[in-house]
Amino acid sequence: MKFRIFDVQNLAVAYVCLWATSPMLAYGLGFRLLAVLAVGGWALLEMFRPGGIFTRPTLPVVLTLFFVGYTAIMELALGGEGSIVQHLQIWIMLFFLIFYESRRHDVRSMAPIFWFMLATFPIWFYTTYAGFDAFGSHAARHLTRSSDMARELTSDGVGGYSLVYGIVVLLPVLVLMLLNTRRFVPLDEPRFLRPLSRIPFIIQALILANLVLGIAVVVRAGFSIAIVLAVFSIAISLVFKRRSPLMLMMTPLMLMIAWLAYQMALIPLLEAIRPLAEGTSYHRKILDVIESLQDEQSQGTLDDRVSRYLRSIDLFVHNPIFGVITDRDVGKHSEYLDTFARYGVLVGSIFVYLLTYLPVRMMRGMRDNFGLAFSVFGIMVLLPLLNNVFASLGVILFIMVPVACQLVERARRRVPAGPRRRLSLRWGPQAPVPATRTAPLIRSGGGRA
């Protein structure tokens, strides 16, 4: 059996993706060392691959290397203790950007990783949902900090902030794939899944399992921003079927209406549903969601967030060129604002570009399902603006999104495959066509050949 370089690289990157998304692999030293070896192995193969990304780097790759190098140097020279560790999640996320750039002209080659991740996501979604039942919805908040309790929860398969917000980015992908399964089922790539994909409804069942479990985890976690972004992303992906300037202009109004509807209707809606679920196993779950949402509002987290955002904005206004470097006084609740405050306008602008250029690239190429790319663009504007980013975001953004866009858009241009014919050029008089074969007529401009 012959292996290509892409196959070996896919194995290495698939493990890095699994490590970045699986709660159970979060804290083990051996798992981390394997991830480092996998990244190093991929990079080594890429260096010697003809036409590899390191021999012909693209602009996003150059800017990524600059961003990583600059932040590393600044933190080593001027940062406080442990400041390098705070950047590891961002650097791992940007590794997946470099990987995507190495395959940007052959997105299909990432399909094995895509389907592998889609098959493993339901495991972590289920263990996380079960963990919320056992430990309560606040378990997700305990996982935002490294502690003994966080280690115990992750060892039980409970995902936290990164898993919940990773699902938010994944939801529009799942919705559009479920609505367009006829376009790519049975699968063309990867080849080893072709026979399996011919089993009726197996691909649809896999996508639906991810969608249902993902929504359940997001709602059960009780992160208000996550719920709003999830509703926003799904709505945008469905509304914007094709590109329309009028619809784009109405987007801010739609967002305002969605936010007001959430503030006014979500908890009353759950309260109305609660009596119907009384006496069932869902009654306690609905109460947990209501309590978690009410607790987050009653604790005044919105005011705290706004004050943290303003703190980062104030630091940036007073130090717009080079920033303050140290993270001691920044708000630490907005990756975009904190980056501008710490490193200035140039590095901050580069960081925003790196997280939004791929959705913009996808938007330019999408026709029938423009809303998928547009919803991801909206999330990548709002999510880092309102929260911190994480390593698994790179898996969703730079692997799952481009492959999904290619799947739902590729079939639009698919035409029935006719018999393959070789094109031959003949010099001199044309030989007569044998009686046993027929020559096709090729029309061009009304003529005949």
C-alpha atoms as one frame of an Amber mdcrd trajectory, in Angstrom:
protein
   0.000   0.000   0.000   1.460   3.320  -1.065   1.271   6.389   1.210   1.536
   9.946  -0.011   3.096  12.764   1.994  -0.390  14.217   2.422  -1.557  10.971
   4.036   1.229  11.003   6.627   0.684  14.696   7.304  -3.064  14.117   7.688
  -2.385  11.481  10.352  -0.193  13.912  12.276  -2.624  16.817  12.005  -5.595
  14.574  12.863  -3.958  13.785  16.196  -3.300  17.473  16.870  -6.977  18.169
  16.106  -8.054  15.388  18.455  -5.751  16.681  21.185  -7.068  20.233  20.781
 -10.734  19.233  20.965 -10.840  16.250  23.319 -11.276  17.167  27.012  -9.632
  13.899  28.083  -6.343  14.788  26.370  -6.091  18.300  27.803  -3.712  17.809
  30.742  -1.641  14.674  30.079   2.057  15.406  29.555   2.382  12.468  27.169
  -0.520  13.728  25.071   1.092  17.162  24.843   4.468  15.735  23.816   2.782
  13.689  21.105   1.083  16.858  19.846   4.448  18.659  19.690   5.964  15.710
  17.803   3.007  15.653  15.406   3.377  19.361  14.635   7.127  18.949  14.184
   6.657  15.933  11.926   4.158  17.784   9.767   6.454  20.812   9.496   9.458
  18.643   8.586   7.567  16.905   5.802   6.225  20.242   4.588   9.748  21.662
   4.339  10.796  18.893   1.951   7.543  18.667   0.027   7.853  20.167  -3.470
   5.925  23.440  -3.491   5.412  23.300   0.280   4.089  26.321   2.139   7.497
  27.105   3.665   9.170  27.359   0.272   6.391  29.561  -1.135   4.727  31.213
   1.880   1.505  33.130   1.370   0.724  36.471   2.989  -1.319  34.922   5.846
   1.576  32.561   6.634   4.097  35.401   6.658   1.871  37.474   8.929   1.262
  34.480  11.193   4.989  33.863  11.625   5.511  37.560  12.273   2.727  37.659
  14.855   3.988  34.569  16.691   7.598  35.755  16.592   6.800  39.294  17.700
   4.561  38.276  20.598   7.060  35.644  21.731   9.972  38.097  21.706   7.994
  40.802  23.490   6.803  38.422  26.180  10.259  36.956  26.743  11.809  40.416
  26.969   9.149  42.415  28.785   6.351  40.082  29.808   5.737  38.750  33.279
   6.047  35.226  34.598   3.850  32.765  32.757   3.009  35.239  29.991   4.260
  32.857  27.288   1.836  30.167  28.466  -1.069  32.554  27.899  -0.203  32.707
  24.197  -0.020  28.966  23.557  -3.720  28.659  22.753  -3.439  31.397  20.120
  -0.284  29.939  18.604  -1.810  26.469  18.346  -4.876  27.982  16.701  -2.634
  29.736  14.160  -0.840  26.460  13.398  -4.076  25.292  11.786  -4.076  28.472
   9.682  -0.647  27.532   8.315  -1.884  24.003   7.663  -4.892  25.330   5.753
  -2.673  27.571   3.662  -0.615  24.529   2.681  -3.820  22.929   1.327  -5.766
  25.973   0.167  -5.607  24.806  -3.466  -6.490  21.222  -2.549  -9.152  21.477
   0.145 -10.371  17.958  -0.631  -7.122  16.591   0.795  -8.308  17.675   4.264
 -11.521  15.623   3.974 -10.190  12.611   5.976  -9.462  14.905   8.937 -12.872
  16.556   8.550 -14.804  13.278   8.738 -12.597  11.939  11.526 -13.383  14.994
  13.644 -17.076  14.837  12.781 -17.093  11.232  14.013 -15.372  12.072  17.320
 -17.206  15.294  18.223 -20.385  13.504  19.407 -18.307  11.622  21.992 -17.150
  14.826  23.685 -20.548  16.460  23.285 -22.199  13.534  25.054 -19.614  13.278
  27.865 -19.845  17.025  28.414 -23.644  16.969  28.563 -23.512  14.014  30.954
 -20.940  15.905  33.041 -23.274  18.876  33.303 -25.948  16.511  34.614 -23.544
  15.112  37.222 -21.741  18.318  38.282 -24.164  21.057  37.229 -23.977  23.692
  34.495 -21.393  25.683  36.443 -18.864  22.943  35.674 -18.193  24.708  32.362
 -17.130  27.834  34.240 -14.778  25.881  36.515 -12.952  24.688  33.407 -11.959
  28.229  32.415  -9.107  28.029  34.954  -6.442  25.409  35.465  -7.150  23.715
  38.795  -7.488  20.305  40.392 -11.226  20.431  39.824 -10.688  21.290  36.156
  -8.341  18.314  35.800 -10.923  16.022  37.355 -13.685  17.278  35.096 -11.649
  17.002  31.901 -10.523  13.482  32.824 -14.239  12.618  32.916 -14.653  14.037
  29.411 -16.316  17.313  30.395 -15.492  20.158  28.016 -15.650  23.773  29.032
 -15.509  27.208  27.464 -13.526  26.181  24.378 -15.823  23.258  23.558 -19.001
  25.302  23.989 -17.835  28.183  21.799 -16.275  25.783  19.306 -19.737  24.262
  18.896 -21.132  27.741  18.221 -18.829  28.112  15.201 -19.650  24.566  14.080
 -23.459  24.880  14.202 -24.012  26.747  10.886 -21.679  24.249   9.217 -23.816
  21.355  10.456 -27.107  23.021   9.498 -26.042  23.741   5.923 -24.503  20.296
   5.505 -27.702  18.643   6.715 -29.753  20.663   4.229 -27.379  19.866   1.350
 -26.471  16.215   1.926 -27.757  15.229  -1.507 -25.017  17.339  -3.002 -22.105
  15.328  -1.596 -23.504  11.925  -0.560 -22.191   9.372  -1.459 -18.760  10.757
  -0.717 -16.060  11.272  -3.312 -13.348  11.847  -0.723 -11.920  10.179   1.258
 -11.994   7.035  -0.846 -12.077   4.595   2.061 -15.414   6.067   3.193 -17.141
   5.700  -0.168 -18.674   2.265   0.543 -19.750   3.323   4.035 -21.344   6.534
   2.753 -23.621   4.482   0.489 -25.432   3.063   3.515 -28.794   4.911   3.573
 -28.920   7.934   5.894 -25.670   7.146   7.746 -24.043  10.480   6.842 -27.242
  12.367   7.650 -27.427  10.585  11.013 -23.843  11.558  11.833 -24.449  15.223
  10.983 -27.758  15.252  12.871 -26.140  13.690  15.956 -23.509  16.449  15.985
 -26.179  19.118  15.544 -28.575  17.891  18.235 -25.889  17.139  20.819 -24.109
  20.413  20.029 -27.230  22.501  20.582 -27.959  20.595  23.796 -24.477  21.331
  25.164 -24.636  25.040  24.278 -28.035  25.488  25.918 -27.099  23.369  28.933
 -23.847  25.291  29.520 -25.831  28.499  30.082 -23.401  30.935  28.424 -25.645
  33.783  27.298 -23.236  35.027  24.632 -22.845  31.494  23.269 -26.616  31.066
  22.950 -27.004  34.442  21.215 -24.148  33.706  18.794 -25.569  30.253  18.078
 -29.006  31.639  17.206 -27.409  34.438  15.195 -25.134  32.122  13.194 -27.860
  29.613  12.337 -30.293  32.361  11.354 -27.744  34.095   9.120 -26.733  30.833
   7.443 -30.386  30.165   6.531 -31.472  33.694   5.601 -28.572  34.546   3.289
 -29.020  31.830   0.689 -27.443  34.033  -1.977 -25.507  37.254  -1.834 -27.799
  40.285  -1.635 -26.691  43.876  -0.912 -30.101  44.635   0.611 -29.895  41.734
   3.030 -26.358  42.718   4.037 -27.544  46.248   4.800 -30.353  44.872   6.970
 -28.032  42.670   9.032 -27.539  45.186  11.915 -31.317  45.565  12.241 -31.740
  41.778  12.271 -29.083  41.471  14.977 -30.811  44.083  17.118 -34.152  42.298
  16.774 -32.543  38.949  17.618 -30.904  40.394  20.736 -34.163  41.957  21.940
 -36.043  38.725  21.290 -33.470  36.811  23.299 -33.610  39.238  26.217 -37.407
  39.319  26.262 -38.477  35.837  25.249 -35.968  33.121  26.151 -36.542  32.775
  29.888 -40.350  33.313  29.627 -40.406  30.665  26.894 -38.566  28.187  29.111
 -40.892  29.020  31.990 -43.876  28.264  29.732 -42.375  24.929  28.689 -41.455
  23.876  32.227 -44.979  22.782  33.350 -45.240  20.566  30.260 -42.062  18.738
  31.283 -43.089  18.263  34.921 -42.828  14.652  35.990 -40.260  13.836  33.286
 -36.466  13.716  33.311 -36.388  17.013  31.387 -38.000  19.066  34.144 -34.788
  19.360  36.174 -32.779  20.158  33.060 -35.066  23.056  32.130 -34.831  24.391
  35.679 -31.029  24.193  35.524 -30.946  26.193  32.281 -33.293  28.857  33.689
 -31.264  29.167  36.891 -27.940  29.375  35.072 -29.222  32.092  32.754 -30.748
  34.042  35.625 -27.596  33.697  37.721 -25.426  35.092  34.956 -27.696  38.103
  34.600 -28.139  38.660  38.330 -24.405  38.599  38.995 -23.926  41.683  36.890
 -21.537  40.075  34.434 -22.594  42.462  31.687 -21.441  45.471  33.686 -18.204
  43.706  34.545 -17.586  42.849  30.902 -18.212  46.397  29.739 -15.787  47.779
  32.340 -13.133  45.297  31.183 -13.666  46.219  27.541 -13.361  49.914  28.383
 -10.165  49.236  30.311  -8.517  47.700  27.232  -9.814  50.481  24.994  -8.392
  53.111  27.354  -4.977  51.421  27.356  -4.967  51.304  23.562  -5.975  54.967
  23.239  -3.052  55.996  25.441  -0.575  53.613  23.753  -1.805  53.163  20.168
   1.537  52.467  18.451   3.371  49.863  20.543   0.838  49.049  23.261   1.637
  48.296  26.894   2.980  44.704  26.344   2.106  43.557  29.856  -1.300  42.042
  30.489  -1.516  43.292  34.061  -4.090  46.030  33.424  -5.885  44.805  30.307
  -9.493  43.624  30.535  -8.723  39.981  29.582 -12.216  39.431  28.197 -11.761
  40.443  24.560  -8.994  38.950  22.432  -9.215  41.724  19.861  -9.251  44.627
  22.334  -6.568  43.051  24.522  -4.274  42.511  21.528  -4.648  46.120  20.431
  -4.004  47.296  23.994  -0.930  45.119  24.489   0.785  45.338  21.088  -0.574
  48.401  19.320  -2.466  49.053  16.132  -0.181  47.173  13.689  -0.054  43.837
  15.503  -3.707  44.165  16.518  -4.765  44.716  12.899  -2.723  41.712  11.786
  -4.450  39.549  14.363  -7.924  40.654  13.230  -6.929  39.951   9.618  -5.709
  36.443  10.443  -9.018  35.495  12.075 -11.296  37.004   9.428  -9.506  36.573
   6.109 -10.607  32.946   5.593 -14.360  33.649   6.011 -13.942  36.564   3.599
 -12.163  34.250   1.152 -14.994  31.747   1.478 -17.608  34.467   0.986 -16.058
  35.417  -2.338 -16.325  31.873  -3.642 -19.737  30.873  -2.248 -22.808  31.240
  -4.421 -25.720  29.015  -3.422 -24.837  28.860   0.286 -23.337  32.268   0.881
 -24.911  32.386   4.347 -22.568  29.679   5.649 -19.436  31.726   5.019 -21.156
  34.944   6.069 -22.315  33.488   9.386 -18.789  32.273  10.147 -17.468  35.742
   9.305 -19.956  37.286  11.723 -18.907  34.900  14.485 -15.221  35.587  13.903
 -15.905  39.301  14.257 -18.017  38.993  17.397 -16.548  36.021  19.269 -12.954
  37.341  19.659 -14.383  40.791  20.321 -16.490  39.538  23.236 -14.333  36.683
  24.520 -10.931  35.019  24.388  -9.937  32.569  21.655  -8.719  28.999  22.065
  -6.763  26.292  20.245  -9.734  24.221  19.055 -11.107  27.264  17.259  -8.390
  26.663  14.670  -9.733  23.153  14.018 -13.228  24.476  13.321 -12.228  27.602
  11.409  -9.366  26.353   9.245 -10.368  22.720   8.634 -14.081  22.135   9.246
 -15.337  25.368   7.621 -13.388  25.232   4.305 -14.112  21.527   3.769 -17.811
  22.063   4.512 -17.959  25.018   2.126 -16.310  22.899  -0.543 -18.791  20.064
   0.028 -21.989  22.109  -0.159 -20.723  24.246  -3.032 -18.910  21.657  -5.129
 -22.027  19.787  -6.223 -23.516  22.964  -7.689 -20.939  22.700 -10.443 -21.142
  18.913 -10.710 -22.232  17.605 -14.122 -22.908  14.021 -15.157 -19.636  12.356
 -16.066 -19.574  11.127 -19.650 -17.148   8.609 -21.124 -13.576   9.800 -20.950
 -12.014  10.469 -24.359  -8.473  11.307 -25.194  -7.757  14.361 -27.246  -5.403
  13.601 -30.144  -3.833  15.922 -32.683  -3.274  14.605 -36.204  -1.011  16.098
 -38.815  -1.922  15.699 -42.481  -5.078  14.126 -43.900  -7.483  12.786 -41.296
  -7.856   9.013 -41.280 -11.343   7.630 -41.786 -13.265   6.614 -38.686 -13.450
   2.827 -38.218 -16.886   1.360 -38.773 -17.011  -0.121 -35.288 -16.720   3.240
 -33.579 -18.659   6.482 -33.930 -17.136   9.931 -33.836 -18.989  12.486 -31.670
 -20.102  15.757 -33.070 -18.533  18.732 -31.271 -20.413  21.917 -31.892 -18.817
  25.294 -31.453 -20.405  28.432 -32.744 -22.801  26.533 -34.971 -20.035  24.722
 -36.900 -19.329  21.012 -37.120 -16.069  19.110 -36.681
